[in-house]
XYZ file of C-alpha atoms in Angstrom:
779
model
C 0.000 0.000 0.000
C 1.427 3.379 -1.200
C 1.200 6.244 1.288
C 0.087 9.743 0.046
C 2.734 12.450 0.550
C 1.938 15.086 3.195
C 0.418 18.425 1.945
C 2.838 21.365 2.127
C 1.525 24.363 4.176
C 3.296 26.968 1.951
C 0.664 27.080 -0.895
C -2.117 27.352 1.667
C -0.454 30.323 3.324
C 0.067 32.068 -0.015
C -3.578 31.618 -1.002
C -4.788 32.982 2.315
C -2.508 36.005 1.964
C -3.836 36.828 -1.540
C -7.424 36.489 -0.323
C -6.898 38.828 2.616
C -5.098 41.378 0.397
C -7.977 41.401 -2.105
C -10.498 41.969 0.666
C -8.418 44.820 2.042
C -8.026 46.684 -1.273
C -11.527 48.265 -1.354
C -11.076 49.510 2.159
C -7.646 50.963 1.348
C -8.786 52.711 -1.898
C -8.632 56.492 -1.637
C -11.884 58.384 -1.370
C -12.997 60.610 -4.259
C -11.985 64.196 -3.793
C -14.982 66.348 -3.151
C -15.424 69.142 -5.710
C -15.656 72.426 -3.944
C -18.082 74.944 -5.432
C -16.475 77.858 -7.262
C -17.005 81.087 -5.313
C -19.033 83.630 -7.273
C -17.345 86.647 -8.822
C -18.139 89.668 -6.653
C -16.284 92.471 -8.489
C -16.755 93.789 -12.012
C -13.008 94.317 -12.321
C -12.542 90.537 -11.923
C -15.078 89.892 -14.704
C -13.306 92.243 -17.096
C -10.107 90.183 -16.742
C -11.819 87.036 -18.065
C -11.052 85.819 -21.558
C -13.941 85.030 -23.912
C -13.407 81.315 -23.325
C -13.547 81.800 -19.547
C -16.616 84.036 -19.759
C -18.381 81.453 -21.945
C -18.187 78.879 -19.092
C -21.021 80.682 -17.292
C -19.139 81.307 -14.073
C -21.346 82.397 -11.139
C -21.601 86.121 -10.427
C -22.918 87.974 -7.355
C -22.773 91.785 -7.573
C -24.066 94.886 -5.819
C -24.024 98.315 -7.424
C -25.882 101.332 -8.812
C -27.561 101.471 -12.242
C -25.948 104.035 -14.580
C -27.979 103.448 -17.752
C -31.174 101.612 -18.682
C -32.370 100.560 -22.139
C -35.756 101.820 -23.265
C -36.242 98.914 -25.686
C -35.431 95.844 -23.543
C -34.540 94.857 -19.949
C -30.784 95.457 -20.198
C -28.947 98.003 -18.005
C -25.408 98.949 -16.930
C -24.408 98.346 -13.306
C -21.479 100.081 -11.551
C -20.094 98.407 -8.416
C -17.929 101.364 -7.326
C -14.943 100.280 -9.429
C -16.205 99.583 -12.936
C -19.369 99.132 -14.943
C -20.782 96.043 -16.702
C -23.737 95.401 -18.991
C -26.450 93.205 -17.472
C -28.887 91.340 -19.717
C -31.731 88.915 -19.168
C -31.322 87.257 -22.568
C -28.049 86.558 -24.361
C -27.320 87.128 -28.039
C -28.595 83.635 -28.947
C -31.947 84.125 -27.240
C -31.153 81.915 -24.213
C -32.583 83.030 -20.881
C -31.824 81.857 -17.324
C -34.004 84.388 -15.473
C -35.674 82.852 -12.423
C -37.180 85.875 -10.641
C -40.595 87.495 -11.066
C -41.341 89.495 -14.201
C -38.877 92.422 -14.230
C -40.141 95.913 -13.418
C -38.531 98.841 -15.254
C -38.506 101.030 -12.147
C -36.324 98.497 -10.319
C -33.443 99.177 -12.734
C -33.865 102.919 -13.358
C -30.689 105.011 -13.221
C -29.662 105.580 -9.570
C -31.242 102.340 -8.282
C -29.029 100.172 -6.071
C -29.575 96.477 -6.721
C -28.126 93.123 -5.762
C -28.073 90.458 -8.438
C -26.999 86.897 -9.075
C -26.219 85.451 -12.452
C -23.485 84.029 -14.651
C -20.865 85.414 -16.974
C -21.569 85.761 -20.696
C -19.175 86.510 -23.574
C -21.216 89.524 -24.778
C -20.739 91.293 -28.085
C -17.358 92.874 -27.285
C -16.557 92.655 -23.538
C -17.859 90.127 -20.943
C -21.414 90.716 -19.748
C -23.624 89.400 -16.966
C -26.590 87.158 -17.704
C -28.915 87.771 -14.731
C -30.685 84.970 -12.906
C -32.408 87.240 -10.365
C -31.958 90.695 -8.856
C -33.493 92.847 -6.116
C -33.586 96.602 -5.650
C -32.276 97.501 -2.206
C -32.110 101.309 -2.345
C -31.047 104.405 -4.255
C -27.535 105.769 -4.761
C -25.532 108.346 -6.686
C -24.521 107.688 -10.264
C -20.730 107.889 -10.635
C -19.437 110.899 -12.524
C -17.893 110.354 -15.950
C -14.248 111.132 -16.572
C -12.996 113.203 -19.486
C -11.833 110.727 -22.113
C -9.609 111.076 -25.139
C -10.342 109.381 -28.447
C -7.293 107.148 -28.075
C -8.826 105.581 -24.942
C -12.111 105.001 -26.780
C -10.437 103.419 -29.791
C -8.447 101.164 -27.430
C -11.758 99.683 -26.202
C -10.903 99.704 -22.507
C -13.785 102.108 -21.765
C -16.461 99.686 -22.908
C -19.504 99.843 -20.515
C -17.813 102.665 -18.553
C -19.181 106.162 -17.973
C -17.246 108.702 -20.060
C -17.290 112.461 -20.598
C -16.605 113.771 -24.107
C -17.166 117.069 -25.899
C -17.666 118.053 -29.526
C -19.952 119.795 -32.000
C -23.342 118.361 -32.856
C -23.406 118.166 -36.654
C -26.709 116.381 -37.130
C -29.759 114.862 -35.491
C -31.617 111.663 -36.475
C -34.974 111.295 -34.652
C -36.005 107.834 -33.374
C -37.774 105.356 -35.650
C -39.812 102.227 -35.043
C -36.639 100.132 -34.988
C -33.906 102.463 -33.703
C -33.355 105.048 -30.987
C -32.719 108.705 -31.780
C -29.105 109.707 -32.428
C -26.972 112.847 -32.196
C -23.955 113.008 -34.537
C -21.122 114.418 -32.368
C -17.976 115.557 -34.207
C -14.660 115.567 -32.338
C -11.202 115.836 -33.884
C -12.415 114.774 -37.317
C -14.383 111.761 -36.028
C -18.153 111.589 -35.916
C -19.412 109.736 -32.807
C -23.065 108.607 -32.740
C -24.725 109.421 -29.381
C -27.764 107.174 -28.783
C -30.527 108.901 -26.765
C -33.095 106.721 -24.916
C -35.509 109.562 -24.000
C -36.019 111.928 -26.962
C -38.739 114.148 -25.464
C -36.537 117.159 -24.565
C -34.222 117.031 -27.606
C -34.529 120.166 -29.797
C -32.678 120.525 -33.083
C -32.346 124.316 -32.964
C -30.772 124.149 -29.499
C -28.182 121.471 -30.272
C -27.194 121.453 -33.956
C -23.987 123.446 -34.505
C -23.578 123.769 -30.711
C -20.472 122.687 -28.815
C -21.641 120.286 -26.081
C -20.314 117.933 -23.449
C -21.952 114.515 -23.291
C -21.814 112.172 -20.292
C -22.832 108.595 -20.981
C -21.915 104.927 -21.383
C -19.354 103.981 -24.022
C -20.873 101.090 -25.978
C -18.976 100.386 -29.229
C -20.654 98.236 -31.913
C -18.976 94.937 -32.770
C -18.978 92.513 -35.669
C -19.511 88.735 -35.817
C -15.921 88.194 -34.648
C -16.377 90.338 -31.514
C -14.183 93.075 -33.013
C -14.916 96.737 -32.270
C -16.181 98.547 -35.371
C -16.571 102.190 -34.350
C -17.381 104.562 -31.489
C -20.802 104.950 -29.863
C -22.083 106.513 -26.628
C -25.433 105.854 -24.938
C -27.176 108.468 -22.781
C -30.554 108.553 -21.082
C -31.772 111.953 -22.286
C -31.333 115.719 -22.417
C -30.055 115.788 -18.827
C -26.840 114.068 -19.970
C -26.031 116.869 -22.458
C -24.347 120.111 -21.393
C -24.308 122.937 -23.970
C -20.891 124.650 -23.817
C -21.338 127.022 -26.756
C -24.834 127.479 -28.162
C -25.326 127.631 -31.938
C -25.484 131.110 -33.494
C -28.941 132.632 -33.698
C -28.342 133.290 -37.390
C -26.679 130.331 -39.164
C -25.337 132.702 -41.794
C -23.696 135.164 -39.329
C -20.219 133.694 -39.777
C -17.836 134.861 -42.532
C -18.382 133.304 -45.924
C -15.954 130.837 -47.456
C -15.528 130.471 -51.236
C -16.756 127.207 -52.643
C -13.237 126.186 -53.600
C -11.842 126.953 -50.111
C -14.015 124.781 -47.904
C -11.277 122.637 -46.359
C -7.983 124.226 -47.362
C -5.201 125.236 -44.995
C -5.658 128.448 -42.929
C -3.482 129.878 -40.173
C -6.439 129.714 -37.801
C -7.235 126.092 -38.673
C -10.448 124.611 -39.998
C -13.497 124.918 -37.782
C -15.768 121.949 -37.316
C -18.838 124.181 -37.077
C -20.966 125.103 -40.028
C -19.319 126.975 -42.874
C -21.067 129.525 -45.054
C -20.686 129.395 -48.828
C -22.730 130.028 -51.954
C -23.163 128.775 -55.522
C -25.584 128.165 -58.381
C -27.726 125.010 -58.224
C -27.041 122.877 -61.301
C -28.850 119.683 -60.240
C -31.444 118.834 -57.580
C -32.669 115.417 -56.354
C -35.870 116.058 -54.336
C -35.529 115.164 -50.663
C -31.981 113.877 -51.039
C -29.269 116.265 -52.270
C -28.355 118.909 -54.815
C -25.194 120.126 -56.525
C -24.121 123.731 -56.674
C -21.368 125.204 -58.788
C -19.269 128.332 -58.596
C -16.862 128.830 -61.461
C -15.003 125.553 -62.048
C -15.818 124.092 -58.617
C -18.860 122.004 -57.747
C -20.013 120.663 -54.355
C -22.611 118.086 -53.347
C -24.965 119.217 -50.538
C -27.054 116.701 -48.558
C -30.489 118.298 -48.264
C -33.867 116.815 -47.252
C -35.900 120.039 -47.490
C -37.724 121.678 -50.351
C -35.564 121.182 -53.451
C -34.019 124.373 -54.802
C -34.640 125.195 -58.448
C -31.853 124.654 -60.970
C -30.356 128.009 -61.900
C -30.928 129.560 -58.462
C -28.024 131.007 -56.509
C -28.251 129.767 -52.937
C -26.398 130.416 -49.717
C -25.615 127.327 -47.655
C -24.596 126.941 -44.006
C -23.440 123.339 -43.573
C -20.776 121.075 -42.118
C -17.931 119.922 -44.310
C -18.153 116.170 -44.934
C -15.041 114.288 -46.119
C -16.608 110.827 -46.293
C -16.520 110.938 -50.133
C -12.774 111.755 -49.980
C -13.620 115.095 -51.555
C -15.310 117.957 -49.679
C -19.107 117.850 -49.634
C -21.616 119.363 -47.187
C -24.164 117.912 -44.750
C -26.531 119.218 -42.073
C -27.235 122.171 -44.322
C -29.376 125.260 -43.890
C -30.225 126.716 -47.310
C -31.633 130.064 -48.392
C -32.149 131.167 -52.023
C -30.668 134.465 -53.221
C -31.452 135.152 -56.871
C -31.461 133.663 -60.350
C -28.155 133.242 -62.091
C -26.858 131.762 -65.317
C -24.751 128.649 -65.223
C -21.434 128.756 -67.071
C -21.309 126.993 -70.418
C -20.507 123.313 -69.819
C -17.143 122.230 -71.224
C -17.071 119.445 -73.808
C -14.997 116.608 -72.383
C -14.405 112.905 -72.858
C -14.659 110.089 -70.337
C -10.873 109.816 -70.343
C -10.467 113.488 -69.449
C -12.925 113.148 -66.543
C -11.121 110.111 -65.137
C -7.652 111.568 -65.757
C -7.814 115.363 -65.308
C -4.712 117.489 -66.027
C -2.105 117.475 -63.250
C -0.329 120.250 -61.458
C 3.385 120.251 -60.679
C 2.720 117.922 -57.755
C 1.546 114.563 -59.134
C -1.046 114.036 -56.415
C -2.848 117.292 -57.271
C -4.946 118.115 -60.315
C -5.391 121.505 -61.944
C -9.163 121.103 -61.858
C -11.578 118.213 -61.488
C -15.120 117.841 -62.795
C -16.868 116.698 -59.593
C -20.164 118.576 -59.173
C -19.740 120.465 -62.446
C -22.006 120.561 -65.468
C -20.245 118.918 -68.437
C -21.078 117.837 -71.968
C -19.749 114.725 -73.644
C -20.553 112.449 -76.566
C -20.853 108.700 -76.689
C -22.767 105.657 -77.876
C -25.914 104.555 -76.062
C -25.481 100.900 -75.088
C -28.357 100.136 -72.717
C -31.417 101.771 -71.122
C -33.230 100.541 -68.013
C -36.563 102.176 -67.181
C -38.300 102.211 -63.788
C -41.947 103.320 -63.708
C -42.183 104.058 -59.945
C -42.270 107.787 -59.250
C -41.082 107.612 -55.638
C -37.368 108.370 -55.356
C -35.324 106.987 -52.452
C -31.683 107.453 -51.589
C -30.876 103.888 -52.583
C -32.840 104.271 -55.824
C -30.796 107.283 -56.877
C -27.630 105.222 -56.742
C -28.827 101.750 -57.753
C -31.254 102.906 -60.406
C -34.228 101.024 -59.003
C -37.545 102.934 -58.530
C -38.004 106.358 -60.038
C -34.998 106.527 -62.389
C -33.923 105.852 -65.941
C -30.475 104.320 -66.143
C -28.444 104.786 -69.317
C -25.188 103.022 -70.050
C -23.010 105.072 -72.388
C -19.687 104.281 -74.033
C -17.220 107.100 -74.621
C -13.683 106.467 -75.785
C -13.924 102.720 -74.946
C -14.982 103.617 -71.406
C -18.458 102.866 -70.059
C -20.204 105.086 -67.517
C -23.774 105.361 -66.137
C -26.073 108.320 -66.666
C -29.120 108.729 -64.381
C -32.287 110.628 -65.201
C -34.850 111.118 -62.419
C -38.416 110.350 -63.472
C -40.477 113.492 -62.693
C -43.523 113.084 -60.470
C -46.568 112.770 -62.687
C -44.369 113.128 -65.775
C -44.369 110.916 -68.851
C -42.937 107.469 -68.295
C -42.575 106.771 -72.033
C -39.066 106.198 -73.298
C -38.173 108.374 -76.344
C -38.372 106.343 -79.537
C -34.894 107.303 -80.748
C -33.192 106.104 -77.568
C -32.023 102.842 -79.109
C -28.926 100.774 -78.709
C -26.046 102.071 -80.779
C -27.377 105.623 -81.124
C -24.812 108.428 -81.122
C -25.808 110.797 -78.271
C -24.616 114.009 -76.665
C -25.248 114.221 -72.905
C -25.353 117.351 -70.767
C -25.389 116.755 -67.014
C -23.659 117.090 -63.670
C -20.676 114.821 -63.058
C -20.198 113.002 -59.735
C -16.838 111.358 -59.175
C -16.162 108.214 -57.187
C -12.786 107.906 -55.457
C -10.709 105.094 -54.013
C -7.401 104.766 -52.250
C -4.713 102.801 -54.070
C -1.347 101.607 -52.889
C 1.462 103.855 -54.057
C -0.707 106.971 -54.331
C -0.666 109.679 -51.680
C -4.078 111.082 -52.599
C -7.244 109.197 -53.511
C -7.639 108.550 -57.239
C -10.742 108.774 -59.420
C -12.170 105.300 -60.104
C -15.497 105.925 -61.890
C -18.033 108.679 -62.440
C -21.783 109.114 -62.898
C -23.622 111.735 -64.947
C -26.821 113.175 -63.438
C -29.358 114.267 -66.089
C -32.103 116.800 -65.348
C -34.616 116.051 -68.109
C -35.035 114.311 -71.449
C -33.619 117.326 -73.301
C -30.232 116.637 -71.709
C -29.960 113.636 -74.062
C -29.552 114.756 -77.671
C -29.566 111.939 -80.238
C -27.075 112.805 -82.984
C -27.692 109.756 -85.177
C -29.520 106.470 -84.936
C -27.848 103.200 -85.917
C -28.857 101.060 -88.858
C -31.239 98.226 -88.249
C -28.289 95.866 -88.318
C -26.988 96.482 -84.833
C -24.219 94.362 -83.442
C -26.732 92.472 -81.317
C -29.043 91.743 -84.250
C -26.131 90.786 -86.500
C -24.773 88.443 -83.853
C -28.225 86.928 -83.357
C -28.648 86.458 -87.126
C -25.246 84.797 -87.472
C -25.940 82.524 -84.541
C -29.371 81.620 -85.972
C -27.866 80.859 -89.393
C -25.160 78.757 -87.798
C -27.748 76.832 -85.782
C -29.827 76.223 -88.929
C -26.746 74.993 -90.818
C -25.795 72.690 -87.977
C -29.334 71.318 -87.793
C -29.425 70.849 -91.581
C -26.067 69.079 -91.533
C -27.224 66.851 -88.689
C -30.496 66.093 -90.516
C -28.693 65.306 -93.796
C -26.257 63.052 -91.939
C -29.149 61.256 -90.227
C -30.952 60.952 -93.585
C -27.894 59.432 -95.215
C -27.493 56.926 -92.404
C -31.182 55.999 -92.614
C -31.048 55.615 -96.404
C -27.932 53.470 -96.062
C -29.627 51.263 -93.463
C -32.777 50.927 -95.604
C -30.703 50.161 -98.674
C -28.869 47.431 -96.803
C -32.204 46.020 -95.623
C -33.618 46.075 -99.162
C -30.506 44.366 -100.497
C -30.805 41.721 -97.784
C -34.504 41.275 -98.548
C -33.853 40.926 -102.264
C -31.065 38.448 -101.588
C -33.348 36.417 -99.350
C -36.078 36.636 -101.963
C -33.780 35.365 -104.723
C -32.513 32.530 -102.497
C -36.068 31.683 -101.500
C -37.253 31.575 -105.116
C -34.353 29.353 -106.127
C -34.928 27.023 -103.200
C -38.634 27.022 -103.902
C -38.171 26.147 -107.582
C -35.768 23.334 -106.698
C -38.080 21.979 -104.016
C -41.053 22.303 -106.382
C -39.391 20.189 -109.028
C -38.416 17.589 -106.445
C -41.940 17.505 -105.026
C -43.438 17.171 -108.497
C -41.188 14.213 -109.169
C -41.964 12.700 -105.772
C -45.698 13.270 -106.193
C -45.641 11.640 -109.632
C -43.730 8.682 -108.295
C -46.079 8.310 -105.354
C -49.131 8.642 -107.577
C -47.971 6.335 -110.319
C -46.099 3.843 -108.222
C -46.943 3.571 -104.544
C -50.583 4.518 -104.826
C -51.138 1.990 -107.639
C -49.344 -0.686 -105.665
C -51.468 0.015 -102.593
C -54.626 -0.115 -104.725
C -53.465 -3.426 -106.268
C -52.718 -4.899 -102.866
C -56.173 -3.999 -101.611
C -57.770 -5.550 -104.714
C -55.780 -8.793 -104.329
C -56.744 -9.092 -100.673
C -60.395 -8.689 -101.595
C -60.047 -11.302 -104.372
C -58.283 -13.691 -102.013
C -61.144 -13.488 -99.547
C -63.657 -14.207 -102.310
C -61.665 -17.236 -103.569
C -61.396 -18.896 -100.180
C -64.861 -20.295 -99.449
C -63.723 -22.346 -96.522
C -61.833 -19.611 -94.768
C -62.300 -19.402 -91.086
C -63.907 -16.420 -89.463
C -60.690 -15.436 -87.718
C -58.689 -15.513 -90.955
C -61.392 -13.580 -92.786
C -61.416 -10.989 -90.048
C -57.637 -10.569 -90.229
C -57.667 -10.239 -94.028
C -60.475 -7.710 -93.835
C -58.546 -5.688 -91.249
C -55.452 -5.723 -93.449
C -57.521 -4.502 -96.406
C -58.962 -1.643 -94.279
C -55.437 -0.632 -93.221
C -54.291 -0.546 -96.828
C -57.323 1.529 -97.808
C -56.647 3.941 -94.892
C -53.044 4.345 -96.071
C -54.288 4.991 -99.575
C -56.721 7.637 -98.233
C -53.919 9.404 -96.275
C -51.668 9.449 -99.298
C -54.528 10.845 -101.378
C -55.083 13.597 -98.786
C -51.404 14.541 -98.892
C -51.378 14.725 -102.681
C -54.611 16.759 -102.591
C -53.074 19.395 -100.329
C -50.015 19.794 -102.540
C -51.971 19.893 -105.765
C -54.433 22.722 -104.960
C -51.848 25.396 -104.101
C -50.662 25.427 -107.685
C -53.952 24.617 -109.375
C -56.287 26.978 -107.500
C -56.835 30.768 -107.572
C -54.139 33.215 -106.502
C -56.138 34.787 -103.640
C -56.243 32.717 -100.489
C -59.998 32.946 -99.866
C -60.700 31.699 -103.385
C -58.099 28.974 -102.939
C -59.885 27.753 -99.796
C -63.225 27.611 -101.598
C -61.638 25.814 -104.571
C -59.984 23.277 -102.296
C -63.183 22.606 -100.321
C -65.194 22.049 -103.491
C -62.505 19.694 -104.820
C -62.269 17.435 -101.742
C -63.233 13.974 -103.079
C -62.338 12.206 -99.857
C -64.320 14.626 -97.649
C -67.904 15.969 -97.843
C -67.028 19.377 -99.334
C -70.689 20.369 -99.517
C -70.789 20.476 -95.717
C -67.868 22.964 -95.485
C -68.626 26.724 -95.734
C -65.851 29.293 -96.397
C -66.216 33.009 -95.465
C -63.775 35.928 -95.553
C -63.706 39.558 -94.321
C -61.371 42.547 -94.524
C -59.175 43.788 -97.344
C -57.359 40.845 -98.951
C -53.586 40.985 -99.267
C -51.286 38.877 -101.395
C -49.881 35.968 -99.374
C -46.768 33.967 -100.037
C -47.172 30.493 -101.475
C -45.436 29.041 -98.420
C -48.028 30.560 -96.099
C -50.946 29.529 -98.321
C -49.621 25.978 -98.621
C -49.113 25.565 -94.881
C -52.461 27.121 -93.970
C -54.204 24.992 -96.604
C -52.687 21.821 -95.131
C -53.622 23.006 -91.638
C -57.230 23.629 -92.775
C -57.329 20.170 -94.405
C -56.140 18.508 -91.206
C -58.659 20.419 -89.062
C -61.574 19.656 -91.439
C -60.564 15.991 -91.655
C -60.430 15.739 -87.858
C -63.871 17.374 -87.584
C -65.496 14.745 -89.858
C -63.434 11.683 -88.932
C -63.069 12.141 -85.144
C -65.702 14.721 -84.231
C -68.528 13.188 -86.304
C -69.387 16.751 -87.468
C -72.097 17.453 -90.008
C -71.132 21.084 -90.695
C -67.760 22.904 -90.722
C -67.315 26.696 -91.082
C -63.963 28.124 -92.269
C -63.564 31.917 -91.638
C -60.697 34.042 -92.962
C -60.235 37.594 -91.497
C -57.769 40.184 -92.886
C -57.110 42.481 -89.915
C -54.880 45.563 -89.840
C -51.878 43.805 -88.283
C -52.543 40.092 -88.587
C -54.313 37.344 -90.526
C -56.768 35.097 -88.635
C -58.100 31.701 -89.824
C -60.820 29.902 -87.827
C -62.168 26.323 -88.422
C -65.330 25.663 -86.346
C -67.445 22.482 -86.409
C -70.613 21.229 -84.741
C -69.128 17.865 -83.790
C -69.165 16.092 -80.484
C -66.059 17.898 -79.176
C -63.547 16.577 -76.648
C -61.598 17.448 -73.523
C -58.539 19.425 -74.578
C -56.606 18.367 -71.460
C -56.973 14.645 -72.329
C -56.431 14.805 -76.080
C -54.024 12.006 -77.226
C -50.574 13.028 -78.442
C -47.602 11.682 -80.286
C -47.059 8.831 -77.802
C -50.454 7.398 -78.751
C -49.665 7.788 -82.476
C -51.696 10.980 -83.095
C -49.679 13.669 -84.852
C -52.403 15.972 -86.189
C -52.646 18.630 -83.459
C -48.923 18.556 -82.761
C -48.191 18.992 -86.457
C -50.556 21.980 -86.697
C -48.899 23.701 -83.713
C -45.386 23.084 -85.034
C -46.450 24.375 -88.454
C -47.648 27.689 -86.921
C -44.466 28.006 -84.849
C -42.398 27.711 -88.011
C -44.489 30.426 -89.665
C -44.149 32.733 -86.639
C -47.836 32.592 -85.710
C -49.997 31.159 -82.942
C -52.626 28.403 -82.725
C -55.383 28.128 -80.125
C -57.693 25.116 -79.714
C -61.094 25.512 -78.043
C -63.331 22.462 -77.420
C -65.594 20.952 -74.799
C -67.454 17.613 -74.935
C -70.769 18.057 -76.792
C -70.056 21.656 -77.957
C -67.926 21.215 -81.057
C -64.353 22.386 -81.721
C -62.776 25.678 -82.862
C -59.224 25.965 -84.163
C -57.946 29.614 -84.422
C -54.615 30.558 -85.946
C -53.108 34.055 -86.156
C -50.198 35.154 -88.293
C -48.672 38.695 -88.492
C -49.225 40.271 -91.909
C -45.522 41.081 -92.108
C -44.816 37.347 -92.160
C -47.879 36.341 -94.177
C -47.396 38.718 -97.127
C -45.843 37.504 -100.337
C -42.097 38.090 -100.548
C -42.410 40.207 -103.670
C -45.100 42.341 -102.052
C -43.013 42.780 -98.926
C -40.068 43.878 -101.008
C -42.199 46.381 -102.849
C -43.642 47.693 -99.600
C -40.190 48.287 -98.123
C -39.900 51.685 -99.801
C -38.007 54.461 -98.089
C -40.571 57.049 -97.086
C -38.829 60.354 -96.417
C -40.189 63.579 -94.937
C -38.696 66.529 -93.032
C -38.075 64.585 -89.855
C -38.226 60.801 -90.274
C -37.796 57.811 -92.589
C -39.952 54.664 -92.231
C -40.180 51.257 -93.925
C -41.833 47.943 -93.169
C -39.755 45.227 -91.625
C -38.723 42.565 -94.142
C -40.551 39.250 -94.107
C -38.596 36.271 -92.915
C -37.199 33.826 -95.425
C -39.937 31.407 -96.600
C -40.004 27.961 -95.051
C -39.362 24.973 -97.308
C -42.610 23.084 -96.856
C -44.130 20.506 -99.216
C -45.488 22.298 -102.305
C -48.439 21.119 -104.357
C -48.081 19.427 -107.724
C -50.602 18.105 -110.211
C -51.035 14.458 -109.472
């Protein structure tokens, strides 16, 4: 007996140690570090140090401060916490809202209200904003005073949402609209700063325009989609935030006058930003928009929304100089007419001279430009666009939409637009001689467009527009011939298209004729081969029929006669032997009858009439082995000439069907109907026999080949055969054959004529080659 070795305690100790260590691991795992809540931001100065990415994280905010500005259009306001200001909104730029308090009340956030609010940071349009969750008004405080600010600080952007103090001259006023607050245009050091006013009730144009003022408000620059500062803008609550330093003069024209060509030139005293007084003769006027005035060789554009001055009137204008067009023009004008005056004769110039005026010694200066001046130039009228709306808008005057006629004129290979304002209630009909290609002479006021280009110290002239006053400013010198360039191009293109279409049609015609010719040649070749084969087969059948008639049929008749004689000469013949001899004689007679039927079918195709209906009647009347008097033949439709192959096969098929009706169906009457339809030929053989079950009809295995032979015959011809029969109701055999296959080969060849018209060529499809079936012979 073998003893088991003792178990070592070492593996057991190791297993126990691993088990205890695994149970101790969960207990020894470190606890998750608790996330401490982020303390809310309590100072605006901390918010302003956030980047856009940090502000977008919606960090919590808890502020206390006084309201400096409140929007009249929404629930936003600016809050100052004693150190800086920040814009507070209830809805961010994407329409998201986290407000949880009761519906806001405007009086809770009026300027001077002290409130406590909670919310989150928001990226804002330019600097970080606060998106309020709730706020509460806790008292009233003093609004911090604004500090005098230079333009450099504003352009740096650091004053965004801060209260600033800035002075300048009010150069224009835009009252509030349904979609925008009212605005003062404050000019300071060559920059125009829009001042947005929430409360417009105490704003008066006469008190502020051309006055030097000090404005105290919130700097709120507009920004683009990339959060970049676009320009300067200040928001104030109302008239109380505007201090008039120097009121406007009681008489706008009390200041010294400045010549029209000295509006913005150097003077030892410097250029004032207040209104300047000048005068000139009106040479063009756009109602409610602007007018041009000219003095000598200098013209100026004046923005003017009042009653339009009459052309030819000398006017005195008090207005601010506007350099936005890069050439001095005037805005914020006060106009008063003086007297009538004659305009100087317009110089005759070319488009090249307008765009490249003569230079002075300094290349960046010109001796004289044509901006705002009446000029006369010749050109070719290229295009006219007519608008029938009489209302003229500022955009329409430039774009040529409602209320204007836009002419495109070519002068010296340069194209320029000419604009004619449609008079109110005037004729909207375009003059009949304003046609493309007409030589015209235009008289109008020239307005230059400038652009800055690299390498040029001064702006250069890019394009110009000619303002026309009435139809008489367009004088047609000569009208073009009817064959304009457009018409000639259209005629050449039309002729080219016709030639291409004719070439394509001729090419298609040639291809079609070639295809039809090849088909006709193939048809004629098949016809010749078919005729040769038919003649050879006919001769062979005639020989075979003669041999069968003279040899085999006579031998079968002799054998039947000898059997009958043998029976008569055997008086002691047994009944069984007599029955066998009689059966043999009947078989020989049946064979003789089948051979006679075959010879009958071959013979009547050649002997009978040429039309198929007449051939059927002739064959029925000539059937010696069948009761022809009990077979009726009818036909309908327009007869067509059939090939001898088709007639022979259909004649044999009719013979087989009629024979089956009398021999198997015990019929007493058979009706043969021939129909010539538009697309096919139909032959029906109906009898009044006893009928049979089509599903149980015997086939080739039982030695019956009649029905199978008829079906195969129609398959070879390309037609169909249908058999209808029920016990006690007779039988109907219907065959259909397409006329394209049934027609005679010669007729089909003659019908395959190429029929040509302007668009198509058509021909009948050729008939298939005739089948080599047994042909009839005289027997």
